[in-house]
Coordinates of C-alpha atoms and ligand atoms in Angstrom, one line a residue:
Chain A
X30 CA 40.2 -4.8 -3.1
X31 CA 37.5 -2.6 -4.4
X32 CA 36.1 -2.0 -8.2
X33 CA 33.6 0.3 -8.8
X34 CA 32.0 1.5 -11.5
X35 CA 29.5 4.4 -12.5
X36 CA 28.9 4.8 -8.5
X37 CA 26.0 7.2 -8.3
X38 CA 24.2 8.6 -4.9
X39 CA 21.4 11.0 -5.2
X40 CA 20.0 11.7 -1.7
X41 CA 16.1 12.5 -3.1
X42 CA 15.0 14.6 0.0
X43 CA 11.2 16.4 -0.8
X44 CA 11.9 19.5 -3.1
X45 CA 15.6 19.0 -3.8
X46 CA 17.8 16.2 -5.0
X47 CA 21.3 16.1 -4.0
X48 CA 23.3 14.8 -6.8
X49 CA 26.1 13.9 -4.2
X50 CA 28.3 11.0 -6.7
X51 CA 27.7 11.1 -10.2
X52 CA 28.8 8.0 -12.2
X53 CA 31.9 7.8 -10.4
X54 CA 34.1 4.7 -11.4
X55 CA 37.5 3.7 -8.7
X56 CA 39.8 1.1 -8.3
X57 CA 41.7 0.3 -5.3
X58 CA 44.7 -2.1 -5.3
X59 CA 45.2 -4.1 -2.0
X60 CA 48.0 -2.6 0.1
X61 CA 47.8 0.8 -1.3
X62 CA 47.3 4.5 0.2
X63 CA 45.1 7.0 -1.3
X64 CA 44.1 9.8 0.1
X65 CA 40.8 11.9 -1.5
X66 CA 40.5 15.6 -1.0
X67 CA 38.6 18.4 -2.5
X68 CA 35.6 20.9 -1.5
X69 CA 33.2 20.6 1.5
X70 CA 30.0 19.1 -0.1
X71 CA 32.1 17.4 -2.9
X72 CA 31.3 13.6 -2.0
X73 CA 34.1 12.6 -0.5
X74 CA 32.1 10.8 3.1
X75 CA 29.4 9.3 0.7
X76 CA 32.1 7.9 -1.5
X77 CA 33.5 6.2 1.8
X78 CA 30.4 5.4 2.9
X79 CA 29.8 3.6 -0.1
X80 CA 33.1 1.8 0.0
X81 CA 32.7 0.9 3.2
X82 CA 29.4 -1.0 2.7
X83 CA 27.3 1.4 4.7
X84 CA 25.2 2.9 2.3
X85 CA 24.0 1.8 -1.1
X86 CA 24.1 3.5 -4.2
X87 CA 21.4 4.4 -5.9
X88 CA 22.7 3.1 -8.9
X89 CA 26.5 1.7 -10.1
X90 CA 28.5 -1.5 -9.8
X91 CA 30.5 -2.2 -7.0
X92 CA 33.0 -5.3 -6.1
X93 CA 35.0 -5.7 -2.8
X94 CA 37.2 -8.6 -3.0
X95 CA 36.2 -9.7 -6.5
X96 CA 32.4 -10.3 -5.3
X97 CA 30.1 -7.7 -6.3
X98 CA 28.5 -6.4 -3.1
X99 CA 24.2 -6.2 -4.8
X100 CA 24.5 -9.6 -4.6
X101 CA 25.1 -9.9 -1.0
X102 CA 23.0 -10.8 2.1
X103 CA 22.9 -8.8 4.9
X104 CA 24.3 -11.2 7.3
X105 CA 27.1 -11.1 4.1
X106 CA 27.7 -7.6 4.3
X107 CA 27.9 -7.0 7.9
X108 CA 30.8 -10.1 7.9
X109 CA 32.8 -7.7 5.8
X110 CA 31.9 -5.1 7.3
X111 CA 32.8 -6.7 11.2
X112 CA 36.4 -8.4 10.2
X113 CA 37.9 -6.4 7.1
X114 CA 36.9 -2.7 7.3
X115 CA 37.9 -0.1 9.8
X116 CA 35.9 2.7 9.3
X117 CA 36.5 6.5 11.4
X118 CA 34.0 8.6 10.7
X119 CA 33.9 12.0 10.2
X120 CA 31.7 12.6 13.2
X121 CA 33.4 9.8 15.3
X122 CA 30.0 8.1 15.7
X123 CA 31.0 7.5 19.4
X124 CA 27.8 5.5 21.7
X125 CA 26.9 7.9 24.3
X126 CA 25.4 5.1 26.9
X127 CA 28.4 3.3 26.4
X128 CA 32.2 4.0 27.9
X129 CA 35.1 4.1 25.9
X130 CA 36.6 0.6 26.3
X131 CA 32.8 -0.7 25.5
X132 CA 32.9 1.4 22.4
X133 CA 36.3 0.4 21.6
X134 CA 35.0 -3.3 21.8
X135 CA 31.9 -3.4 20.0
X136 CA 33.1 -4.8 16.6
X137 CA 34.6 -7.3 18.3
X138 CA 31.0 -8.0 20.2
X139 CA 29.7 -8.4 16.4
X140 CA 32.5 -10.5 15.7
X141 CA 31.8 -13.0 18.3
X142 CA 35.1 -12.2 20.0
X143 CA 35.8 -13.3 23.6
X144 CA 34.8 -11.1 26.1
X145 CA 38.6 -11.3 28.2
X146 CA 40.3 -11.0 25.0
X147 CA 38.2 -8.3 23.6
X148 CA 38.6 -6.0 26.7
X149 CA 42.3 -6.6 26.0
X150 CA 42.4 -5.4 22.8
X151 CA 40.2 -2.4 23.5
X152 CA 42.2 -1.3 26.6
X153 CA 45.4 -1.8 24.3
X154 CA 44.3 0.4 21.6
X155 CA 42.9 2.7 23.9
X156 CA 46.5 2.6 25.3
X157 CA 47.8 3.5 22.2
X158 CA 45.9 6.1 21.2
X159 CA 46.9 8.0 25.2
X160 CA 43.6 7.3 26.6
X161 CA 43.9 4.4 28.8
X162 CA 43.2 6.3 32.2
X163 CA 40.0 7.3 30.5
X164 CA 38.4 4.2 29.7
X165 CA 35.8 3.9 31.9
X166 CA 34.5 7.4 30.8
X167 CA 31.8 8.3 28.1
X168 CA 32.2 10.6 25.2
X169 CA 30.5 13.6 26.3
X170 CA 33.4 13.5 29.0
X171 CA 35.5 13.9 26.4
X172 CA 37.5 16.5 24.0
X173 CA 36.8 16.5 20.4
X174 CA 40.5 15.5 19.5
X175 CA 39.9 12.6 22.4
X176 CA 36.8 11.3 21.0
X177 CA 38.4 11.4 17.4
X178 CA 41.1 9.1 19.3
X179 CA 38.7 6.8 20.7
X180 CA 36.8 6.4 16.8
X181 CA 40.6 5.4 15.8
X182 CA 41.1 2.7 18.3
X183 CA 37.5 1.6 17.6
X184 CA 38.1 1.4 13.8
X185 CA 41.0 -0.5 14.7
X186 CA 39.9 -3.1 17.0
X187 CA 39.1 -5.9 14.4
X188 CA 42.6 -5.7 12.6
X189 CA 40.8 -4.6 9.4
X190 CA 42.4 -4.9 5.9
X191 CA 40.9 -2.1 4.6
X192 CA 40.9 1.1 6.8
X193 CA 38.8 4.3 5.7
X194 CA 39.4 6.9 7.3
X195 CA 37.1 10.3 7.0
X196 CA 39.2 13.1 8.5
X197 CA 41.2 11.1 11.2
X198 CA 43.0 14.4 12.4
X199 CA 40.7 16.9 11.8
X200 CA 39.9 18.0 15.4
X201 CA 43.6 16.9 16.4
X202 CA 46.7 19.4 17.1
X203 CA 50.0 18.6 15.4
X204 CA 51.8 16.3 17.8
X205 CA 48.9 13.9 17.9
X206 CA 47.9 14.1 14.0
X207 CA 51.5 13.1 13.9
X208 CA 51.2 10.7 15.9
X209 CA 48.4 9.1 14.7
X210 CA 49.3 9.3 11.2
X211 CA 52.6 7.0 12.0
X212 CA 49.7 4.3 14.0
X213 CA 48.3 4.8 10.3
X214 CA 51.1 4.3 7.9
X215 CA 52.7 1.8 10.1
X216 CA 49.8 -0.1 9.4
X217 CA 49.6 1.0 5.5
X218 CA 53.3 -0.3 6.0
X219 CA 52.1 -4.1 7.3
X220 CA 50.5 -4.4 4.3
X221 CA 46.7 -3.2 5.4
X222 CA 44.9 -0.5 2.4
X223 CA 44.4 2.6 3.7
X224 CA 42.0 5.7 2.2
X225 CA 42.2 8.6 4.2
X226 CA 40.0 11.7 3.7
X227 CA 41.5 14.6 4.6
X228 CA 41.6 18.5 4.4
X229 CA 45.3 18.8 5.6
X230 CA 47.9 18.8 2.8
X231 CA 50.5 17.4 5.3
X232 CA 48.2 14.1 5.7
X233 CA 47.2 14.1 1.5
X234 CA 51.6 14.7 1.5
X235 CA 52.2 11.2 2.8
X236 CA 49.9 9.2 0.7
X237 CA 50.8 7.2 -3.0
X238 CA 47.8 8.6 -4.7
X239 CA 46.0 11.4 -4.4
X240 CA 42.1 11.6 -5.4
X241 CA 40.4 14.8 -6.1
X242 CA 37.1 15.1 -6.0
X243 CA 34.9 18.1 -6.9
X244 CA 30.7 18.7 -7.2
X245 CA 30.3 14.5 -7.0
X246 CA 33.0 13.4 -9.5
X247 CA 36.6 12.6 -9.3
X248 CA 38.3 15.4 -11.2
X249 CA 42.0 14.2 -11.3
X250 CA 44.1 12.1 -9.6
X251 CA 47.6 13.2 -8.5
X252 CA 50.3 11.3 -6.2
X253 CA 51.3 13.0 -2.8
X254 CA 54.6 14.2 -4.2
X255 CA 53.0 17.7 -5.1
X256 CA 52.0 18.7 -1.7
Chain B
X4 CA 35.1 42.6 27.3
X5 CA 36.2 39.7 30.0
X6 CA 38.6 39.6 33.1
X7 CA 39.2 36.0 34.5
X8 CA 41.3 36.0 37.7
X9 CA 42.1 32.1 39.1
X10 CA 39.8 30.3 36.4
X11 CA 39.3 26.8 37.9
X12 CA 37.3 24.0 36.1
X13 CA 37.4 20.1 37.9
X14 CA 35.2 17.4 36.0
X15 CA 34.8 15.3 39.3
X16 CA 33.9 11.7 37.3
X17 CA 33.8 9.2 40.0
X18 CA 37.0 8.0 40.8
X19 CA 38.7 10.2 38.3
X20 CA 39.0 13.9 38.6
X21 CA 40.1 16.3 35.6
X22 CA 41.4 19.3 35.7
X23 CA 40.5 20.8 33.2
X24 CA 41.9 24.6 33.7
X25 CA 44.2 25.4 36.9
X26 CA 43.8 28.9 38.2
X27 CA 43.8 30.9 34.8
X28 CA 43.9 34.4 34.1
X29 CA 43.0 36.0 30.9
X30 CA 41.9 39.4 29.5
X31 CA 40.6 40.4 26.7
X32 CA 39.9 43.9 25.7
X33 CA 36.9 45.2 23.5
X34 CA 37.9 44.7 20.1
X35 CA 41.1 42.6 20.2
X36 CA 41.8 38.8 17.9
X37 CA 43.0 36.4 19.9
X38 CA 44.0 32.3 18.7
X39 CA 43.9 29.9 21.5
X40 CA 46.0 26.8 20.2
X41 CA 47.2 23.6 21.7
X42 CA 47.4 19.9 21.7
X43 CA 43.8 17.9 22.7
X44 CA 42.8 18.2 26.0
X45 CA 44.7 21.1 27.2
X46 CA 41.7 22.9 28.2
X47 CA 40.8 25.2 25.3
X48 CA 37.2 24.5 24.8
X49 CA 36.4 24.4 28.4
X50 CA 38.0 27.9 28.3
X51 CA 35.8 28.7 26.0
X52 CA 32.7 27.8 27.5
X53 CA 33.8 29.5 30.9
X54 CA 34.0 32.7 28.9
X55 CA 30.9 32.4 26.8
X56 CA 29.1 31.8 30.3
X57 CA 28.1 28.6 29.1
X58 CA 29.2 26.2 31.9
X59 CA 30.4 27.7 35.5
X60 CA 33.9 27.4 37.2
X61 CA 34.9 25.1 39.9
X62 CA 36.2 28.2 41.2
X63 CA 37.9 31.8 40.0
X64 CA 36.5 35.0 39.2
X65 CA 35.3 36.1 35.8
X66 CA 33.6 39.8 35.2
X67 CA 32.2 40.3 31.4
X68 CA 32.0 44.3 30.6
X69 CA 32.5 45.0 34.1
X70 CA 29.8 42.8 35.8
X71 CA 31.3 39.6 38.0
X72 CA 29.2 36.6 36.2
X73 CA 28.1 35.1 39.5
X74 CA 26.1 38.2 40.5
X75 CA 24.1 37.2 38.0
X76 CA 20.9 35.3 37.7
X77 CA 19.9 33.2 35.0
X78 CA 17.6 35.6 33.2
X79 CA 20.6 37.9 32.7
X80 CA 23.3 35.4 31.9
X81 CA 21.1 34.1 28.7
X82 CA 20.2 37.8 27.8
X83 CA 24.1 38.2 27.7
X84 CA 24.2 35.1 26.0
X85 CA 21.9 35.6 23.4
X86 CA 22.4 39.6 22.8
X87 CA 26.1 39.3 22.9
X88 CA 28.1 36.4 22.4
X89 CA 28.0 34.3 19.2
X90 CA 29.3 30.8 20.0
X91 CA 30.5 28.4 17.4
X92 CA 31.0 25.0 19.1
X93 CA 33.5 22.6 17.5
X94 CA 30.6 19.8 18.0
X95 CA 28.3 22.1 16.1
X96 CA 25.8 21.7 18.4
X97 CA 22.5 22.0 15.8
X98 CA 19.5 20.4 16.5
X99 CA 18.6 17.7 14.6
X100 CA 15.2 18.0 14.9
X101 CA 15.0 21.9 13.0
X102 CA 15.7 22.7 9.3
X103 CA 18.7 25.6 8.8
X104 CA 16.3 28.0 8.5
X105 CA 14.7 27.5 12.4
X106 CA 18.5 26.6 13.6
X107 CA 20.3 29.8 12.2
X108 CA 17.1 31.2 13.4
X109 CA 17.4 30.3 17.1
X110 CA 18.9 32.6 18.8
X111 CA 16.5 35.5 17.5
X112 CA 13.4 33.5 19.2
X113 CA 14.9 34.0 22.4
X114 CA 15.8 37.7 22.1
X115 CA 11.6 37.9 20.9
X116 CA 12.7 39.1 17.3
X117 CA 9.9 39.5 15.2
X118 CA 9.2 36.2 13.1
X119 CA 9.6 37.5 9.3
X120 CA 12.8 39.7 10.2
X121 CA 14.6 36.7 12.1
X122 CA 13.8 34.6 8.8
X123 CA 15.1 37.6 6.8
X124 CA 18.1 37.6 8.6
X125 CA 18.9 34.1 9.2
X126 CA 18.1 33.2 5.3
X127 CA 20.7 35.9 4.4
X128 CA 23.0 34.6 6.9
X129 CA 22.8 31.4 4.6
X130 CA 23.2 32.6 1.9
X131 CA 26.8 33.9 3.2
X132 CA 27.8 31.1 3.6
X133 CA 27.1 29.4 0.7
X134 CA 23.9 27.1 1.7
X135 CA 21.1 28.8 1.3
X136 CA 19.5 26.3 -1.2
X137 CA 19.9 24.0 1.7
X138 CA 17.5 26.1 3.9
X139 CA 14.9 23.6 4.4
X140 CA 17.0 20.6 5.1
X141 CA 17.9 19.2 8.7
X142 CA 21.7 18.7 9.8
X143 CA 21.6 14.8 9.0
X144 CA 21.3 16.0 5.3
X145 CA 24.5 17.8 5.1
X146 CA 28.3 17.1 5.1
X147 CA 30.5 17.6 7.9
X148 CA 31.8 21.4 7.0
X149 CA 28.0 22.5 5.7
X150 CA 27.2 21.4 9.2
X151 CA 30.0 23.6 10.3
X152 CA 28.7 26.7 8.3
X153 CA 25.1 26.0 9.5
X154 CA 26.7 26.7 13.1
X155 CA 28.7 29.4 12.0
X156 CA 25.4 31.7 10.6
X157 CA 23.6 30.6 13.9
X158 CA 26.8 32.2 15.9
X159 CA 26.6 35.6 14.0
X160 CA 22.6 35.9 13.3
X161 CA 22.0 37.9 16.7
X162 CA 24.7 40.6 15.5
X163 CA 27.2 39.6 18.6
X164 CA 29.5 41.9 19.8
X165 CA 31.8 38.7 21.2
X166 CA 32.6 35.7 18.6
X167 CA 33.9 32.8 20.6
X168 CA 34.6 29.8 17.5
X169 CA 35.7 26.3 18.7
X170 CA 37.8 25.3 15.4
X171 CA 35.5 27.0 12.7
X172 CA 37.7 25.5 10.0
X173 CA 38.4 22.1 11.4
X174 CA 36.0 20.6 8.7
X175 CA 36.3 22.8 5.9
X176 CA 38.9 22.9 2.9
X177 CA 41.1 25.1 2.0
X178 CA 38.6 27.6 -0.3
X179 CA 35.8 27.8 2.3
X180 CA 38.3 28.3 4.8
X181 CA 39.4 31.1 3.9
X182 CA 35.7 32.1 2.5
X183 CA 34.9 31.7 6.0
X184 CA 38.1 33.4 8.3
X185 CA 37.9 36.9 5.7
X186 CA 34.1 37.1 7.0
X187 CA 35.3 36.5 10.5
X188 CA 38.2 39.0 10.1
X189 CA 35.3 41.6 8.0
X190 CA 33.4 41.4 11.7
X191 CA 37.2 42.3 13.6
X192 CA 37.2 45.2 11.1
X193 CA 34.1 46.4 12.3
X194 CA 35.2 46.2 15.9
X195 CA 33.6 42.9 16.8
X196 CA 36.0 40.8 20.0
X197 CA 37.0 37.6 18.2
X198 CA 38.2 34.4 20.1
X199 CA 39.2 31.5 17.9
X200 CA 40.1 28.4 18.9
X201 CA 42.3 26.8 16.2
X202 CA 45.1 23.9 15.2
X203 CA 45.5 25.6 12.2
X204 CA 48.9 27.9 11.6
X205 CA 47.0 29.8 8.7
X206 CA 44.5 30.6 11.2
X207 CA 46.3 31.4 14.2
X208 CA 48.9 33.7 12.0
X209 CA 45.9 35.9 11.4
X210 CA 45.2 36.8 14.9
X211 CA 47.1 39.8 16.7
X212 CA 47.8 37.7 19.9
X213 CA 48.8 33.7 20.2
X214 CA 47.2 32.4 23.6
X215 CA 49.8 29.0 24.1
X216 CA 47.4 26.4 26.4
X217 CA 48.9 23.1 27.5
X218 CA 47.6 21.2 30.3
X219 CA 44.9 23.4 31.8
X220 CA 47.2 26.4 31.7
X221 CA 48.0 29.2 30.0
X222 CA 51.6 28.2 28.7
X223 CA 52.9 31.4 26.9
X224 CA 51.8 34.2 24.5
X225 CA 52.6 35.2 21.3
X226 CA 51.2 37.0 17.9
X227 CA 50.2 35.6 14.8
X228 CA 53.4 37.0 13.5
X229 CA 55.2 33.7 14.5
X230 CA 53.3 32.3 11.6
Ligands
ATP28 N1 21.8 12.1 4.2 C1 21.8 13.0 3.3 N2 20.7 13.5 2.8 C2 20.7 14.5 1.9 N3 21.9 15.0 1.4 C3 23.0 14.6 1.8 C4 23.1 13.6 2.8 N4 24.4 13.3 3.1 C5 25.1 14.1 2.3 N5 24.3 14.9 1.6 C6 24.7 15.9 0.6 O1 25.5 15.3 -0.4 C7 26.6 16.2 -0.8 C8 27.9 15.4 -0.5 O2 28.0 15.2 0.9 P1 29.3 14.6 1.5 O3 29.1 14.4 3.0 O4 29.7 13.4 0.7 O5 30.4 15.7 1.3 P2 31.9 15.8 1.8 O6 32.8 15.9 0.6 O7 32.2 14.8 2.7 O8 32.0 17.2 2.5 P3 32.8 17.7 3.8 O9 34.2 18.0 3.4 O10 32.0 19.0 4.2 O11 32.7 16.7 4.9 C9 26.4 17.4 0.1 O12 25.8 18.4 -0.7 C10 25.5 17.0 1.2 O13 24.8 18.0 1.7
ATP29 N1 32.2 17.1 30.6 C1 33.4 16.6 30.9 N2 33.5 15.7 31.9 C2 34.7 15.3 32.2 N3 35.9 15.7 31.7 C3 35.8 16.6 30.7 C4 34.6 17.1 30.2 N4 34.8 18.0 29.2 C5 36.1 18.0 29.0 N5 36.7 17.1 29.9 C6 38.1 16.9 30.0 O1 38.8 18.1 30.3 C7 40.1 18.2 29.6 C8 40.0 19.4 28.7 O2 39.0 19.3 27.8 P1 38.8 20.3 26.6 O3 37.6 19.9 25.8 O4 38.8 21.7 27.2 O5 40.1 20.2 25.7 P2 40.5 20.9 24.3 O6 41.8 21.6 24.6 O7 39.3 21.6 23.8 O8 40.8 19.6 23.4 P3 40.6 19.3 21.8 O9 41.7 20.1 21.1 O10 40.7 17.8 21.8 O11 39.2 19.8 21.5 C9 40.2 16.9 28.8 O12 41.0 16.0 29.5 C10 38.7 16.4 28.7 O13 38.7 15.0 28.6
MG30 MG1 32.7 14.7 4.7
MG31 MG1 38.2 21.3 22.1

């Protein structure tokens, strides 16, 4: 699913460059589960960001699906990024104007999908994830677990084949992290690719392969078994 | 330090009402570390802004040192605010709009600190925390747990004698974790009153008393021993 090779980001901001990936090469098999940990500051959300077509690098080689993603349009990129990548972000990335069903929706608005049939798969996900009697509420009515929930069933939404996930249970307590972790790997289990970023050892526990990243470069790589 | 007697809080949303809290009484006594834990949307953070005189009840009684918060006007409540709580939010609450330096910085402008010794201060609050070769850059140029340090030098800049933190380490890894709890439990040591608000059992075990929330009550207590 995704080949990349000397990945490098340097955020050039005024007086300081931030060196934030540094010739960072990855493979990623279709079907598998990785999970990528290491330091605050270490890279990890502008490596996903990077997979996950939403950023560029500022120099490096990168192929999703066998076609290397410089040489695509915009109109190209935001295809893949509408029907085959579920992204949850780190800071949930929630629409404040909009409720949660209407945010739940909207990568199915991108993807042309049918208004009736869109609402239905929102209010199902939403359902999912507990917060179906909230739907017509915005995310500033929200908890920070909920609104983590609601960025899950958004990511969702489009049935993507390739889920990145940056901290999916960060802000949530036990019984839900568990719970959302089994929406996660039931889906790893169907066959989707999953890459989880995570700080817990319980979440990094359940994955294949374990990436460890440190000051912009992946330092090792280790399976879940050692956690 | 606070006495709540019959804490009420109802988010009256249109045709949905939440209750959030349900007639909750708490104490906490001048010096004391208390965990507040439980699953999302049980009422913790509004807890937490109830006490930190942030938001007001729907009804209930709350004094802080002695002196019932509605007596109060609005003059008084921020110079409480500002001279004597720290708050670290779990949505960070930075503003987007400052550098580091001016949001660590913040709180000093309102107590009318003088303008080198609030840079003074807030610069070597940076540095505690690991970022201060950051201080010029805004909160859209950091990672999700620098964000999270940012906020937690703004809560202590003003010297509070009450720390209120919203999951401080929800963001962070392992290392700064525990970088950031031993300067937390340092402030304890010195007699600071500590609330944390945490899904995290290495946190929690820490404090001397377990507050147990689960739907907008206060379930059971415990210690951190039952870690
Ligand atoms: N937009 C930006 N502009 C400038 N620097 C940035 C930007 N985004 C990230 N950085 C910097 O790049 C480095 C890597 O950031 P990144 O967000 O990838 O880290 P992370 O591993 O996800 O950390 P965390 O665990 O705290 O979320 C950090 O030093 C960060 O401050
Ligand atoms: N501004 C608001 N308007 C309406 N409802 C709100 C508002 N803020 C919180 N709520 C609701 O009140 C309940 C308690 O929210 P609160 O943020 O206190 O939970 P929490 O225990 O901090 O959860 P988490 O662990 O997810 O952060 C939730 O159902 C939440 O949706
Ligand atoms: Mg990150
Ligand atoms: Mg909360």
């Amino acid at each position: 699913v995704v080949r990349a090779r000397d990945l490098t980001k340097i955020y050039d901001t005024g007086a300081v460059s931030v060196h934030a990936l540094k010739a960072v090469d990855l493979d990623i098999q279709t079907g598998e589960f990785c999970a990528v940990v290491g330091p605050s500051g270490s890279g990890k959300s502008t490596l996903m960001h990077l997979i996950g077509c939403l950023d560029s690098p500022t120099s490096g080689q990168y192929w999703i699906d066998g076609t290397e993603v410089a040489t695509l349009d915009d109109d190209a990129l935001s295809a893949i990024r509408n029907h085959h990548i579920g992204f949850i972000f780190q800071s949930f990335n929630l629409i404040a104007q909009l409720d949660l069903v209407a945010n739940v929706e909207l990568p199915l608005i991108y993807a042309n999908q049918h208004k009736n049939q869109r609402r239905h798969l929102a209010l199902s996900l939403l359902e999912k994830v507990g917060l179906a009697d909230r739907s017509h509420h915005r995310p500033n009515q929200l908890s920070g677990g909920q609104m983590q929930r609601v960025a899950i069933a958004r990511a969702l939404v489009n049935d993507p084949s390739l889920i990145l996930a940056d901290e999916p249970t960060g802000n949530l307590d036990s019984k839900t992290s568990t719970e959302i972790m089994e929406l996660l790997t039931n889906l790893h289990a169907e066959g989707k690719t999953l890459v989880i970023v995570t700080h817990d050892p319980r979440v990094a526990g359940q994955a294949e392969r374990v990436i460890h990243m440190g000051d912009g470069v992946i330092q090792w790589e280790g399976t879940g078994r050692e956690y």
